[in-house]
Short mmCIF file of C-alpha atoms in Angstrom, two decimals:
data_model
loop_
_atom_site.label_atom_id
_atom_site.label_comp_id
_atom_site.label_asym_id
_atom_site.label_seq_id
_atom_site.Cartn_x
_atom_site.Cartn_y
_atom_site.Cartn_z
CA ALA A 1 25.44 -21.27 63.03
CA GLU A 2 21.94 -20.12 62.01
CA ASP A 3 20.63 -21.16 65.43
CA GLN A 4 20.70 -18.11 67.66
CA SER A 5 20.42 -17.65 71.40
CA LEU A 6 17.12 -16.89 73.11
CA PHE A 7 18.29 -13.31 73.63
CA THR A 8 19.02 -12.87 69.92
CA SER A 9 15.71 -14.49 68.95
CA VAL A 10 13.68 -12.22 71.24
CA THR A 11 15.46 -9.03 70.22
CA THR A 12 15.18 -9.94 66.52
CA ILE A 13 11.40 -10.32 66.76
CA LEU A 14 11.22 -7.21 68.96
CA GLY A 15 12.99 -5.23 66.25
CA TYR A 16 10.34 -6.16 63.69
CA LEU A 17 7.56 -5.32 66.15
CA ILE A 18 9.01 -1.88 66.82
CA LEU A 19 9.34 -1.17 63.09
CA THR A 20 5.77 -2.33 62.53
CA VAL A 21 4.37 -0.13 65.31
CA PHE A 22 6.38 2.89 64.20
CA GLY A 23 5.17 2.24 60.65
CA HIS A 24 1.48 2.29 61.62
CA ILE A 25 1.82 5.54 63.58
CA PRO A 26 2.68 7.71 60.52
CA ASP A 27 0.05 5.82 58.49
CA LEU A 28 -2.55 6.82 61.07
CA ALA A 29 -1.27 10.40 61.06
CA ALA A 30 -1.50 10.44 57.26
CA ARG A 31 -5.13 9.35 57.32
CA ILE A 32 -5.97 12.09 59.82
CA THR A 33 -3.98 14.95 58.28
CA GLY A 34 -3.99 13.90 54.62
CA ARG A 35 -0.26 14.58 54.43
CA SER A 36 2.31 11.88 53.62
CA ARG A 37 4.62 10.97 50.79
CA TYR A 38 2.75 7.66 50.76
CA TYR A 39 -0.75 9.18 51.06
CA GLU A 40 -2.06 7.74 47.78
CA GLU A 41 -0.80 4.25 48.65
CA ILE A 42 -2.36 4.45 52.12
CA ILE A 43 -5.84 5.49 50.99
CA GLY A 44 -5.63 3.45 47.76
CA SER A 45 -6.65 6.36 45.52
CA VAL A 46 -7.00 5.91 41.77
CA GLU A 47 -7.53 8.36 38.91
CA ASP A 48 -10.79 6.69 37.86
CA PRO A 49 -13.22 6.52 40.83
CA ASP A 50 -14.92 3.54 39.18
CA MET A 51 -11.71 1.52 39.34
CA ALA A 52 -10.59 -0.53 42.32
CA PRO A 53 -7.08 0.21 43.63
CA LEU A 54 -4.43 -1.99 42.11
CA LEU A 55 -2.71 -2.23 45.51
CA TYR A 56 -4.16 -1.77 48.99
CA ASP A 57 -2.40 -0.20 51.95
CA LYS A 58 -1.98 -3.50 53.81
CA GLU A 59 -0.28 -5.00 50.74
CA THR A 60 2.23 -2.16 50.48
CA PHE A 61 2.85 -1.63 54.22
CA TYR A 62 6.04 -3.74 54.38
CA THR A 63 7.48 -2.06 51.30
CA ARG A 64 6.84 1.54 52.32
CA ARG A 65 7.43 1.34 56.07
CA ILE A 66 10.21 -1.24 56.40
CA TYR A 67 11.90 -1.87 53.05
CA ASP A 68 11.94 1.79 51.91
CA ARG A 69 13.70 2.83 55.12
CA ILE A 70 16.71 0.74 54.11
CA SER A 71 16.28 0.41 50.32
CA ASP A 72 19.52 2.34 49.77
CA CYS A 73 21.29 -0.93 50.66
CA TRP A 74 20.08 -2.63 47.47
CA ASN A 75 20.00 -1.91 43.73
CA ARG A 76 23.09 0.26 43.96
CA PRO A 77 24.07 1.12 40.37
CA ILE A 78 27.63 0.55 39.25
CA SER A 79 29.74 1.79 36.36
CA GLY A 80 32.27 -0.35 34.58
CA LYS A 81 33.02 -4.05 34.83
CA PRO A 82 31.75 -6.17 37.76
CA GLY A 83 35.24 -7.35 38.68
CA ALA A 84 37.06 -7.69 42.00
CA ARG A 85 36.71 -3.92 42.35
CA ILE A 86 33.68 -1.96 41.21
CA ASN A 87 32.71 1.70 40.98
CA VAL A 88 29.42 2.37 42.76
CA ILE A 89 27.48 5.41 41.53
CA LYS A 90 26.38 7.88 44.20
CA ARG A 91 22.63 8.15 44.88
CA THR A 92 20.72 10.68 46.95
CA SER A 93 17.08 10.87 48.01
CA ASP A 94 15.08 13.86 49.22
CA ASN A 95 11.91 11.89 50.01
CA GLY A 96 12.99 9.19 52.43
CA ASN A 97 14.22 6.67 49.85
CA LYS A 98 10.95 6.67 47.89
CA SER A 99 12.97 7.69 44.83
CA TYR A 100 16.62 8.38 44.05
CA LYS A 101 18.67 10.77 42.01
CA LEU A 102 21.82 9.38 40.39
CA HIS A 103 25.04 11.41 40.34
CA LEU A 104 26.79 9.77 37.39
CA ASP A 105 29.93 11.86 37.83
CA LYS A 106 30.46 10.69 41.41
CA THR A 107 31.50 7.10 42.13
CA THR A 108 33.04 5.17 45.01
CA GLU A 109 35.52 2.38 44.35
CA CYS A 110 34.64 -0.71 46.38
CA LEU A 111 36.03 -4.18 46.85
CA ASN A 112 33.34 -6.37 45.28
CA LEU A 113 32.20 -9.14 47.62
CA GLY A 114 28.71 -9.36 46.15
CA SER A 115 28.95 -10.54 42.53
CA TYR A 116 28.98 -14.14 41.28
CA ASN A 117 32.22 -13.55 39.41
CA TYR A 118 33.54 -16.86 40.75
CA LEU A 119 36.34 -17.53 38.27
CA GLY A 120 37.20 -13.89 37.73
CA PHE A 121 36.38 -13.66 34.01
CA ALA A 122 35.08 -10.12 34.58
CA ASP A 123 38.60 -9.11 35.65
CA ASP A 124 40.74 -10.61 32.88
CA TRP A 125 38.10 -10.66 30.12
CA ASN A 126 40.12 -8.67 27.60
CA ASN A 127 43.04 -11.11 27.89
CA THR A 128 41.06 -14.36 28.17
CA CYS A 129 37.77 -14.07 26.28
CA GLY A 130 37.59 -10.64 24.67
CA ASP A 131 39.03 -11.37 21.23
CA LYS A 132 36.87 -14.44 20.61
CA VAL A 133 33.69 -12.76 21.89
CA ARG A 134 34.28 -9.68 19.73
CA LYS A 135 34.81 -11.97 16.74
CA GLY A 136 31.60 -13.82 17.65
CA LEU A 137 29.75 -10.51 17.82
CA GLN A 138 30.85 -9.70 14.28
CA GLU A 139 29.74 -13.12 13.04
CA TRP A 140 26.48 -13.63 14.95
CA ARG A 141 25.45 -10.16 16.18
CA VAL A 142 23.77 -9.63 19.56
CA SER A 143 20.43 -11.42 19.24
CA CYS A 144 18.74 -14.07 17.13
CA CYS A 145 15.42 -12.22 17.53
CA SER A 146 13.59 -15.53 17.77
CA SER A 147 13.07 -18.54 20.00
CA SER A 148 15.12 -21.71 19.67
CA ALA A 149 12.10 -23.53 18.28
CA GLU A 150 11.76 -21.05 15.42
CA ALA A 151 14.74 -19.22 13.88
CA GLY A 152 16.88 -18.67 16.98
CA TYR A 153 18.99 -21.83 17.00
CA THR A 154 22.46 -21.38 15.49
CA ALA A 155 25.54 -23.52 14.96
CA ALA A 156 26.98 -21.79 18.04
CA HIS A 157 24.08 -23.03 20.20
CA ASP A 158 24.55 -26.55 18.86
CA GLU A 159 28.26 -26.42 19.64
CA LEU A 160 27.59 -25.20 23.18
CA GLU A 161 25.06 -27.95 23.89
CA LYS A 162 27.50 -30.61 22.67
CA CYS A 163 30.26 -29.00 24.76
CA ILE A 164 28.11 -29.15 27.92
CA ALA A 165 27.09 -32.77 27.30
CA LYS A 166 30.72 -33.78 26.82
CA PHE A 167 31.92 -31.78 29.85
CA LEU A 168 29.35 -33.47 32.10
CA GLY A 169 29.38 -36.92 30.55
CA LYS A 170 25.74 -36.78 29.47
CA GLU A 171 24.08 -37.79 26.19
CA ALA A 172 22.65 -34.37 25.42
CA ALA A 173 22.09 -30.85 26.74
CA LEU A 174 19.74 -27.92 26.21
CA VAL A 175 20.51 -24.22 26.77
CA TYR A 176 18.12 -21.48 27.88
CA SER A 177 18.46 -17.71 27.76
CA MET A 178 17.76 -17.29 31.50
CA GLY A 179 19.00 -19.22 34.52
CA TYR A 180 15.81 -18.65 36.53
CA GLY A 181 13.75 -19.74 33.54
CA THR A 182 15.79 -22.91 33.19
CA ASN A 183 14.29 -24.30 36.39
CA THR A 184 10.79 -22.92 35.92
CA SER A 185 10.52 -24.14 32.32
CA THR A 186 12.08 -27.57 32.87
CA LEU A 187 10.36 -28.59 36.10
CA GLU A 188 7.03 -27.45 34.73
CA VAL A 189 7.15 -30.08 31.98
CA LEU A 190 8.96 -32.85 33.88
CA GLY A 191 6.48 -32.86 36.74
CA GLY A 192 3.29 -33.98 35.03
CA LYS A 193 -0.06 -34.94 36.53
CA GLY A 194 0.20 -37.97 38.79
CA SER A 195 3.85 -37.21 39.60
CA LEU A 196 5.43 -36.29 42.93
CA ILE A 197 8.21 -33.73 43.34
CA VAL A 198 10.16 -33.99 46.60
CA SER A 199 12.01 -30.73 47.11
CA ASP A 200 14.67 -29.63 49.60
CA ALA A 201 13.10 -27.16 52.06
CA LEU A 202 15.66 -24.47 51.16
CA ASN A 203 15.57 -24.79 47.37
CA HIS A 204 15.76 -21.62 45.29
CA THR A 205 12.62 -19.69 44.30
CA SER A 206 13.06 -20.71 40.66
CA ILE A 207 12.74 -24.36 41.71
CA ILE A 208 9.73 -23.60 43.90
CA ASN A 209 7.95 -21.76 41.10
CA GLY A 210 8.83 -24.46 38.58
CA CYS A 211 7.33 -27.07 40.88
CA ARG A 212 4.22 -24.95 41.41
CA ALA A 213 3.77 -24.54 37.66
CA ALA A 214 3.90 -28.32 37.19
CA LYS A 215 0.78 -30.42 37.68
CA ALA A 216 2.64 -32.61 40.15
CA LYS A 217 2.13 -32.93 43.89
CA ILE A 218 4.92 -31.30 45.94
CA LYS A 219 6.38 -32.48 49.25
CA PRO A 220 9.35 -30.84 51.01
CA PHE A 221 12.03 -32.59 53.04
CA LYS A 222 14.32 -31.15 55.70
CA HIS A 223 17.26 -29.26 54.27
CA ASN A 224 20.13 -31.50 53.18
CA ASP A 225 18.83 -34.34 55.36
CA GLU A 226 18.93 -37.73 53.65
CA ASN A 227 17.21 -39.40 56.62
CA ASP A 228 14.18 -37.15 56.38
CA LEU A 229 14.19 -37.58 52.60
CA GLU A 230 14.00 -41.34 53.08
CA GLU A 231 11.10 -40.97 55.48
CA VAL A 232 9.22 -38.68 53.06
CA LEU A 233 9.78 -41.14 50.18
CA GLN A 234 8.69 -44.12 52.30
CA GLN A 235 5.43 -42.43 53.29
CA ALA A 236 4.77 -41.12 49.79
CA ILE A 237 5.22 -44.53 48.21
CA ALA A 238 3.21 -46.28 50.93
CA LYS A 239 0.26 -43.88 50.71
CA GLY A 240 0.40 -43.23 46.96
CA GLN A 241 -1.89 -40.67 45.32
CA THR A 242 -5.08 -39.51 46.93
CA THR A 243 -8.11 -40.79 45.03
CA LYS A 244 -11.79 -39.94 45.44
CA ASN A 245 -12.79 -43.49 46.33
CA GLY A 246 -9.83 -44.03 48.66
CA GLU A 247 -8.17 -46.69 46.53
CA TYR A 248 -4.38 -46.97 46.42
CA LYS A 249 -2.85 -45.46 43.30
CA PRO A 250 0.96 -45.33 42.87
CA TRP A 251 2.76 -42.22 41.69
CA LYS A 252 3.63 -42.21 38.01
CA LYS A 253 7.10 -40.95 38.93
CA ILE A 254 8.91 -39.29 41.82
CA ILE A 255 11.51 -36.56 41.25
CA VAL A 256 13.81 -35.39 44.05
CA VAL A 257 15.16 -31.85 43.54
CA VAL A 258 18.26 -30.49 45.30
CA GLU A 259 20.92 -27.83 44.76
CA GLY A 260 24.68 -28.26 44.45
CA ILE A 261 25.44 -25.20 46.60
CA TYR A 262 22.57 -23.55 48.45
CA SER A 263 22.92 -19.88 47.60
CA MET A 264 21.70 -18.41 50.91
CA GLU A 265 23.47 -20.94 53.12
CA GLY A 266 26.71 -21.62 51.24
CA GLU A 267 26.21 -25.32 52.06
CA ILE A 268 27.18 -28.08 49.67
CA CYS A 269 24.63 -30.79 48.97
CA ARG A 270 25.20 -34.16 50.63
CA LEU A 271 24.80 -35.62 47.18
CA ARG A 272 26.39 -39.02 47.76
CA GLN A 273 23.98 -39.84 50.60
CA ILE A 274 20.96 -38.33 48.84
CA VAL A 275 21.61 -40.22 45.60
CA GLU A 276 21.79 -43.50 47.52
CA VAL A 277 18.37 -42.83 49.06
CA VAL A 278 16.86 -41.73 45.75
CA LYS A 279 18.04 -44.83 43.89
CA LYS A 280 16.95 -47.11 46.74
CA TYR A 281 13.37 -45.98 46.18
CA LYS A 282 13.55 -45.93 42.36
CA ALA A 283 13.05 -42.17 42.15
CA TYR A 284 14.69 -39.64 39.82
CA ILE A 285 17.04 -36.88 40.92
CA TYR A 286 17.34 -33.33 39.56
CA VAL A 287 20.38 -31.29 40.70
CA ASP A 288 20.56 -27.49 40.35
CA GLU A 289 24.23 -26.57 39.92
CA ALA A 290 23.77 -22.82 39.49
CA HIS A 291 26.47 -22.00 42.07
CA SER A 292 28.56 -25.18 41.90
CA ILE A 293 29.30 -25.79 38.22
CA GLY A 294 32.68 -24.30 37.38
CA ALA A 295 33.36 -23.50 41.04
CA LEU A 296 33.50 -26.93 42.70
CA GLY A 297 35.50 -30.03 41.89
CA LYS A 298 39.09 -30.54 40.84
CA THR A 299 38.29 -29.77 37.20
CA GLY A 300 35.27 -27.51 37.80
CA ARG A 301 32.67 -30.15 37.02
CA GLY A 302 30.60 -29.24 40.04
CA VAL A 303 29.05 -30.99 42.98
CA CYS A 304 29.14 -34.45 41.39
CA GLU A 305 32.89 -34.31 41.05
CA HIS A 306 33.25 -32.73 44.51
CA THR A 307 31.22 -35.44 46.25
CA GLY A 308 32.43 -38.40 44.18
CA VAL A 309 29.12 -39.02 42.43
CA ASP A 310 29.26 -40.09 38.79
CA THR A 311 27.08 -37.88 36.60
CA SER A 312 25.40 -41.03 35.28
CA GLU A 313 23.79 -41.38 38.73
CA VAL A 314 22.02 -38.02 38.34
CA ASP A 315 19.09 -37.96 35.94
CA VAL A 316 18.99 -34.22 35.23
CA LEU A 317 21.83 -31.77 35.82
CA MET A 318 20.94 -28.08 35.69
CA GLY A 319 23.29 -25.13 35.80
CA THR A 320 23.68 -21.46 34.93
CA PHE A 321 26.27 -19.47 33.01
CA SER A 322 25.97 -16.23 35.00
CA LYS A 323 28.39 -17.26 37.74
CA SER A 324 31.57 -19.13 36.81
CA PHE A 325 31.31 -18.52 33.05
CA GLY A 326 30.85 -14.76 33.00
CA GLY A 327 27.76 -14.97 30.81
CA MET A 328 24.03 -15.47 31.25
CA GLY A 329 21.40 -18.16 30.73
CA GLY A 330 21.32 -21.77 31.84
CA TYR A 331 21.30 -25.40 30.74
CA ILE A 332 20.07 -28.87 31.54
CA ALA A 333 21.99 -32.04 30.72
CA ALA A 334 20.35 -35.47 30.66
CA SER A 335 19.57 -38.39 28.39
CA LYS A 336 18.71 -37.58 24.78
CA GLU A 337 15.14 -38.77 25.40
CA VAL A 338 14.64 -36.27 28.23
CA ILE A 339 16.27 -33.40 26.34
CA ASP A 340 14.16 -34.02 23.23
CA PHE A 341 11.00 -34.07 25.35
CA VAL A 342 11.83 -30.86 27.22
CA LYS A 343 12.90 -29.12 24.01
CA ALA A 344 9.52 -29.89 22.46
CA HIS A 345 7.43 -28.79 25.46
CA ALA A 346 9.25 -26.17 27.59
CA SER A 347 8.12 -22.56 27.36
CA GLY A 348 11.74 -21.46 27.63
CA THR A 349 12.51 -22.97 24.22
CA LEU A 350 9.17 -22.42 22.50
CA TYR A 351 8.30 -18.83 23.41
CA THR A 352 11.41 -17.12 24.76
CA ASN A 353 14.16 -15.48 22.74
CA SER A 354 17.13 -17.84 22.46
CA LEU A 355 20.40 -17.21 24.26
CA SER A 356 22.41 -14.43 22.60
CA PRO A 357 24.98 -16.05 20.27
CA THR A 358 27.54 -13.51 21.45
CA VAL A 359 27.02 -14.75 25.02
CA VAL A 360 27.25 -18.31 23.68
CA THR A 361 30.73 -17.45 22.40
CA GLN A 362 31.69 -16.17 25.86
CA ILE A 363 30.48 -19.38 27.50
CA LEU A 364 32.26 -21.62 25.00
CA THR A 365 35.49 -19.72 25.53
CA ALA A 366 35.14 -20.06 29.31
CA PHE A 367 34.49 -23.80 28.98
CA ARG A 368 37.66 -24.23 26.92
CA ILE A 369 39.70 -22.35 29.50
CA ILE A 370 38.25 -24.30 32.45
CA SER A 371 38.82 -27.65 30.75
CA GLY A 372 42.32 -26.69 29.54
CA GLU A 373 41.39 -27.03 25.87
CA ASP A 374 42.87 -23.56 25.26
CA GLY A 375 46.31 -25.07 25.81
CA THR A 376 47.02 -23.12 29.03
CA THR A 377 46.88 -23.82 32.75
CA LEU A 378 44.74 -20.75 33.39
CA GLY A 379 41.62 -22.79 34.10
CA ARG A 380 43.44 -24.92 36.65
CA GLU A 381 44.87 -21.79 38.29
CA LYS A 382 41.43 -20.17 38.53
CA LEU A 383 39.90 -23.26 40.13
CA ASP A 384 42.73 -23.49 42.66
CA LYS A 385 42.38 -19.81 43.49
CA ILE A 386 38.62 -19.78 44.03
CA LYS A 387 39.01 -22.71 46.41
CA SER A 388 41.93 -21.15 48.27
CA ASN A 389 40.27 -17.72 48.52
CA SER A 390 36.95 -19.14 49.71
CA ASN A 391 38.49 -21.26 52.44
CA TYR A 392 40.79 -18.44 53.63
CA PHE A 393 37.99 -15.89 53.83
CA ARG A 394 35.59 -18.25 55.63
CA SER A 395 38.23 -19.36 58.16
CA GLU A 396 39.20 -15.75 58.92
CA LEU A 397 35.61 -14.72 59.62
CA ARG A 398 35.16 -17.71 61.91
CA ARG A 399 38.41 -16.90 63.69
CA LEU A 400 37.04 -13.44 64.45
CA GLY A 401 33.95 -14.94 66.09
CA MET A 402 31.43 -14.41 63.30
CA SER A 403 28.46 -16.76 62.91
CA VAL A 404 29.33 -18.11 59.46
CA LEU A 405 27.29 -20.60 57.44
CA GLY A 406 28.41 -22.94 54.70
CA ASP A 407 30.98 -25.59 53.91
CA GLU A 408 34.64 -25.58 52.98
CA ASP A 409 35.32 -24.94 49.27
CA SER A 410 32.02 -23.06 48.78
CA PRO A 411 32.51 -19.57 47.28
CA VAL A 412 29.28 -18.44 48.98
CA VAL A 413 30.06 -17.26 52.53
CA PRO A 414 26.99 -16.11 54.49
CA MET A 415 27.47 -14.38 57.85
CA MET A 416 24.54 -14.03 60.23
CA ILE A 417 23.31 -10.59 61.29
CA PHE A 418 19.86 -11.61 62.65
CA HIS A 419 18.53 -8.14 63.56
CA VAL A 420 16.75 -6.16 60.86
CA PRO A 421 18.17 -2.74 61.92
CA LYS A 422 21.66 -4.21 61.61
CA ILE A 423 20.99 -5.18 57.98
CA ALA A 424 21.11 -1.55 56.91
CA ALA A 425 23.80 -0.57 59.37
CA PHE A 426 26.13 -3.36 58.25
CA SER A 427 25.66 -2.53 54.56
CA ARG A 428 26.17 1.21 55.06
CA GLU A 429 29.22 0.80 57.29
CA CYS A 430 30.84 -1.60 54.82
CA TYR A 431 30.07 0.75 51.93
CA ALA A 432 31.60 3.65 53.86
CA ARG A 433 34.79 1.58 54.14
CA GLY A 434 34.87 0.61 50.46
CA ILE A 435 33.32 -2.86 50.76
CA ALA A 436 30.41 -3.80 48.48
CA ALA A 437 28.47 -6.63 50.07
CA VAL A 438 24.97 -8.04 49.71
CA VAL A 439 22.78 -8.03 52.81
CA VAL A 440 19.69 -10.24 52.88
CA GLY A 441 16.54 -10.02 54.96
CA PHE A 442 12.92 -11.15 54.99
CA PRO A 443 11.24 -12.35 52.73
CA ALA A 444 14.33 -13.75 50.95
CA VAL A 445 15.22 -15.49 54.23
CA PRO A 446 13.15 -16.17 57.38
CA VAL A 447 12.38 -13.24 59.71
CA TYR A 448 15.08 -14.46 62.14
CA GLY A 449 17.62 -15.21 59.39
CA ALA A 450 19.01 -11.82 58.28
CA ARG A 451 22.54 -12.15 56.96
CA VAL A 452 25.22 -10.73 54.73
CA ARG A 453 26.16 -12.98 51.83
CA PHE A 454 29.75 -12.62 50.69
CA CYS A 455 30.74 -14.09 47.33
CA VAL A 456 34.43 -14.77 46.86
CA SER A 457 36.14 -14.72 43.46
CA ALA A 458 39.29 -16.00 41.81
CA GLY A 459 39.68 -12.35 40.79
CA HIS A 460 40.47 -11.44 44.40
CA ASP A 461 44.00 -11.70 45.69
CA LYS A 462 45.03 -12.32 49.30
CA LYS A 463 45.71 -8.62 49.82
CA ASP A 464 42.09 -7.85 48.86
CA LEU A 465 40.71 -10.43 51.25
CA LYS A 466 42.97 -9.41 54.14
CA GLN A 467 41.83 -5.83 53.66
CA ALA A 468 38.19 -6.97 53.60
CA VAL A 469 38.58 -9.05 56.78
CA LYS A 470 40.14 -6.09 58.58
CA LYS A 471 37.28 -3.77 57.67
CA ILE A 472 34.58 -6.36 58.34
CA LYS A 473 36.12 -6.84 61.78
CA GLU A 474 35.75 -3.11 62.43
CA VAL A 475 32.11 -3.13 61.37
CA SER A 476 31.31 -6.29 63.30
CA LYS A 477 32.77 -4.89 66.53
CA LEU A 478 30.87 -1.64 65.99
CA LEU A 479 27.53 -3.40 65.42
CA ASN A 480 28.05 -6.33 67.82
CA VAL A 481 27.50 -9.19 65.37
CA ARG A 482 30.25 -11.55 66.57
CA TYR A 483 27.67 -14.04 67.83
CA GLU A 484 30.09 -16.95 68.23
CA ARG A 485 31.89 -15.00 70.95
CA SER A 486 28.90 -13.69 72.87
CA ILE A 487 25.10 -13.83 72.82
CA PHE A 488 25.25 -10.04 72.69
CA GLY A 489 27.36 -10.12 69.52
#
């Protein structure tokens, strides 16, 4: 669905060219007249004439002339809980979106199709988790004010790590205070000098930056393509490391990194096929389950359960708590040897404040509900609902002729927009109709890959989703983005 027609491709690039040209015209006028709200950025002025500008005009051009034009579509502040419905605070700007004024007394209620509230804990928190978390707050307070390696590791952290290991069938686990930092900290220490990291071409930025921070060599393979992965591994093993004298030197280790659900595509990893290739070539596999843990699989155990792969076949499982668990932070689960090594070397455990024990209580409570250890069927009901809602919403958008990415059962439902002017128009028209959705453009996705990314929740009911589909249909007809029906949308 991401492949567009020649007409769409040409007009998408043309849109960026027009914006670029019309951005340089006012820049030129500003240099001549000395009048512009961006004048200081354009000429690179600084208070101290002996100092070089921190940013030059070419570096800030995209931000001021393209992003600022439509920046009202992002960073919208909300009040209250991030549940199925949210209250968006009104903002106004009198300088072309360079800055905003908040009107805290004026809000708009919107159907929330942008948050990662997959299992709906933000909606029923008072009834499901509230009492235990408030009790945890009284016992542990908000912060440990220290890293895990110093004085920030509590009995609650230990309980959570054992809970994760048991839930995933692994020997041990390690928790971090930030999901992004989980990948950057872990991959940095796993990928040592003389190692090779083979990474899916569409892996998340946190994985990319973790790989870059490591001393390992990095090679990409085509997205979700086990055949290309095999070819990359064959060539890497055959050629080995590059040495000064041209002698063959094997890699110390090879680590293949993939995601459970790709967050900009909504696609589920072809894990069964990829694991078979990885094991065939005696490599290791690292799976990022940020969007799949708690949202995929019959019992919420993620992409392994969904694809029929035993967790023993995956060397390192990574996940986050900010989606299905209604918390924050992340974890890795692996053998005790790996966990002990990472714990002793990762910056996320040595130098960063440990995960808030109050948040730990929230995550533990969510785990017990998902696994049914709370003695109810609520976890089972939530898992059934997120699956049902996701598949209904995706099928309805496809029925209307939208260009929709992703696989069945994925709660991430991207819909292609392609044209950069339509990014802002789609967001604003949805907002005007009470729909809060996340639109995505370059550089988060390729220039030709602008899209809206809907995130479905167990907190939504069918009435919510039917209402959303009706309004999205109106917007899509207005903006001509039904690309599966016509090349003109």
